[in-house]
PDB file of C-alpha atoms in Angstrom:
ATOM      1  CA  MET A  71      58.907  33.816 -93.199  1.00 67.00           C
ATOM      2  CA  ALA A  72      60.486  35.702 -96.118  1.00 89.00           C
ATOM      3  CA  ILE A  73      58.981  39.106 -96.829  1.00 92.00           C
ATOM      4  CA  LYS A  74      59.132  40.642-100.316  1.00 93.00           C
ATOM      5  CA  ILE A  75      58.288  44.083-101.627  1.00 93.00           C
ATOM      6  CA  ARG A  76      56.734  43.372-105.019  1.00 93.00           C
ATOM      7  CA  LEU A  77      54.159  44.451-107.586  1.00 93.00           C
ATOM      8  CA  ALA A  78      50.538  43.269-107.513  1.00 93.00           C
ATOM      9  CA  ARG A  79      48.737  43.756-110.814  1.00 92.00           C
ATOM     10  CA  ALA A  80      45.403  45.512-111.056  1.00 90.00           C
ATOM     11  CA  GLY A  81      43.593  47.219-113.918  1.00 89.00           C
ATOM     12  CA  ALA A  82      41.893  45.940-117.034  1.00 93.00           C
ATOM     13  CA  LYS A  83      43.176  43.790-119.867  1.00 93.00           C
ATOM     14  CA  LYS A  84      45.926  45.615-121.805  1.00 93.00           C
ATOM     15  CA  ARG A  85      45.747  48.465-119.218  1.00 94.00           C
ATOM     16  CA  PRO A  86      48.131  47.436-116.429  1.00 93.00           C
ATOM     17  CA  PHE A  87      48.224  49.212-113.090  1.00 94.00           C
ATOM     18  CA  TYR A  88      50.312  47.965-110.202  1.00 94.00           C
ATOM     19  CA  GLN A  89      50.294  48.319-106.438  1.00 93.00           C
ATOM     20  CA  VAL A  90      53.634  48.148-104.657  1.00 94.00           C
ATOM     21  CA  VAL A  91      52.930  45.803-101.749  1.00 94.00           C
ATOM     22  CA  VAL A  92      54.745  44.063 -98.926  1.00 94.00           C
ATOM     23  CA  ALA A  93      53.815  40.376 -98.935  1.00 92.00           C
ATOM     24  CA  ASP A  94      54.943  36.944 -97.833  1.00 89.00           C
ATOM     25  CA  GLU A  95      56.764  35.407-100.787  1.00 86.00           C
ATOM     26  CA  ARG A  96      54.555  32.287-100.595  1.00 88.00           C
ATOM     27  CA  CYS A  97      51.356  34.238-101.344  1.00 85.00           C
ATOM     28  CA  ARG A  98      50.045  34.670-104.873  1.00 84.00           C
ATOM     29  CA  ARG A  99      50.994  37.711-106.963  1.00 80.00           C
ATOM     30  CA  ASP A 100      47.575  39.357-106.610  1.00 81.00           C
ATOM     31  CA  GLY A 101      46.664  37.629-103.360  1.00 81.00           C
ATOM     32  CA  ARG A 102      46.968  38.541 -99.724  1.00 84.00           C
ATOM     33  CA  PHE A 103      49.485  41.198 -98.764  1.00 85.00           C
ATOM     34  CA  ILE A 104      50.660  42.773 -95.524  1.00 90.00           C
ATOM     35  CA  GLU A 105      50.769  46.446 -96.481  1.00 92.00           C
ATOM     36  CA  ASN A 106      50.375  48.676 -99.534  1.00 93.00           C
ATOM     37  CA  VAL A 107      53.318  51.069 -99.898  1.00 94.00           C
ATOM     38  CA  GLY A 108      52.542  52.710-103.245  1.00 94.00           C
ATOM     39  CA  THR A 109      51.368  52.513-106.839  1.00 94.00           C
ATOM     40  CA  TYR A 110      52.991  52.262-110.275  1.00 93.00           C
ATOM     41  CA  ASP A 111      51.231  53.158-113.543  1.00 94.00           C
ATOM     42  CA  PRO A 112      53.397  52.263-116.577  1.00 92.00           C
ATOM     43  CA  THR A 113      50.757  53.421-119.088  1.00 92.00           C
ATOM     44  CA  LYS A 114      51.445  57.111-118.376  1.00 91.00           C
ATOM     45  CA  ASN A 115      54.234  58.909-120.195  1.00 91.00           C
ATOM     46  CA  PRO A 116      56.451  59.132-118.126  1.00 90.00           C
ATOM     47  CA  ALA A 117      55.400  56.297-115.824  1.00 88.00           C
ATOM     48  CA  ALA A 118      53.631  57.493-112.668  1.00 91.00           C
ATOM     49  CA  ILE A 119      55.131  56.252-109.411  1.00 91.00           C
ATOM     50  CA  LYS A 120      53.690  57.104-105.988  1.00 93.00           C
ATOM     51  CA  LEU A 121      55.488  55.670-102.977  1.00 91.00           C
ATOM     52  CA  ASN A 122      55.076  56.134 -99.255  1.00 91.00           C
ATOM     53  CA  VAL A 123      58.773  56.571 -98.551  1.00 90.00           C
ATOM     54  CA  GLU A 124      58.480  56.145 -94.776  1.00 91.00           C
ATOM     55  CA  LYS A 125      56.665  52.807 -95.064  1.00 92.00           C
ATOM     56  CA  ALA A 126      59.059  51.477 -97.718  1.00 91.00           C
ATOM     57  CA  GLN A 127      62.073  52.551 -95.666  1.00 92.00           C
ATOM     58  CA  ALA A 128      60.650  50.904 -92.544  1.00 92.00           C
ATOM     59  CA  TRP A 129      60.081  47.585 -94.327  1.00 91.00           C
ATOM     60  CA  LEU A 130      63.569  47.627 -95.843  1.00 91.00           C
ATOM     61  CA  GLU A 131      65.004  48.161 -92.366  1.00 91.00           C
ATOM     62  CA  LYS A 132      62.962  45.185 -91.112  1.00 91.00           C
ATOM     63  CA  GLY A 133      64.619  42.988 -93.759  1.00 91.00           C
ATOM     64  CA  ALA A 134      62.080  42.917 -96.601  1.00 91.00           C
ATOM     65  CA  GLN A 135      63.710  42.116 -99.945  1.00 93.00           C
ATOM     66  CA  PRO A 136      62.500  44.029-103.038  1.00 93.00           C
ATOM     67  CA  THR A 137      62.104  42.269-106.382  1.00 92.00           C
ATOM     68  CA  GLU A 138      64.247  43.487-109.296  1.00 94.00           C
ATOM     69  CA  THR A 139      61.520  45.746-110.708  1.00 92.00           C
ATOM     70  CA  VAL A 140      60.677  47.225-107.322  1.00 92.00           C
ATOM     71  CA  ARG A 141      64.387  47.675-106.618  1.00 93.00           C
ATOM     72  CA  GLN A 142      64.623  49.932-109.692  1.00 92.00           C
ATOM     73  CA  LEU A 143      61.513  51.877-108.648  1.00 90.00           C
ATOM     74  CA  LEU A 144      62.917  52.392-105.147  1.00 90.00           C
ATOM     75  CA  LYS A 145      66.284  53.429-106.530  1.00 90.00           C
ATOM     76  CA  ASN A 146      64.638  56.012-108.821  1.00 88.00           C
ATOM     77  CA  ALA A 147      62.612  57.346-105.879  1.00 85.00           C
ATOM     78  CA  GLY A 148      65.772  57.621-103.753  1.00 84.00           C
ATOM     79  CA  VAL A 149      64.572  55.166-101.105  1.00 81.00           C
ATOM     80  CA  LEU A 150      67.092  52.412-101.784  1.00 79.00           C
ATOM     81  CA  GLY A 151      70.098  54.717-101.445  1.00 73.00           C
ATOM     82  CA  LYS A 152      68.876  55.731 -97.984  1.00 58.00           C
ATOM     83  CA  ALA A 153      68.478  52.100 -96.889  1.00 48.00           C
ATOM     84  CA  ALA A 154      72.005  51.192 -98.001  1.00 51.00           C
ATOM     85  CA  ALA A 155      73.600  54.149 -96.186  1.00 50.00           C
ATOM     86  CA  PRO A 156      74.910  53.291 -92.715  1.00 52.00           C
ATOM     87  CA  THR A 157      73.422  55.241 -89.846  1.00 49.00           C
ATOM     88  CA  ALA A 158      75.730  56.990 -87.412  1.00 47.00           C
TER      89      ALA A 158
END
């Protein structure tokens, strides 16, 4: 079972709001997910990003693969750099 960290769209038409979720890659975009690790609101200036760093870090350590967009969000939040660093 391949696990992805990806965006699930919510919000009204022309007013996007996303949840950053951990889900099986076979599930639909807005369907069932395993855990919610944050939110992303691109309509704000600058875009509002709220992430639970501990949960995201734990899922990355378990082998979850982020999508390209989520990878950029995690990199900006400083989570991805921590996951790539080897532990001593």
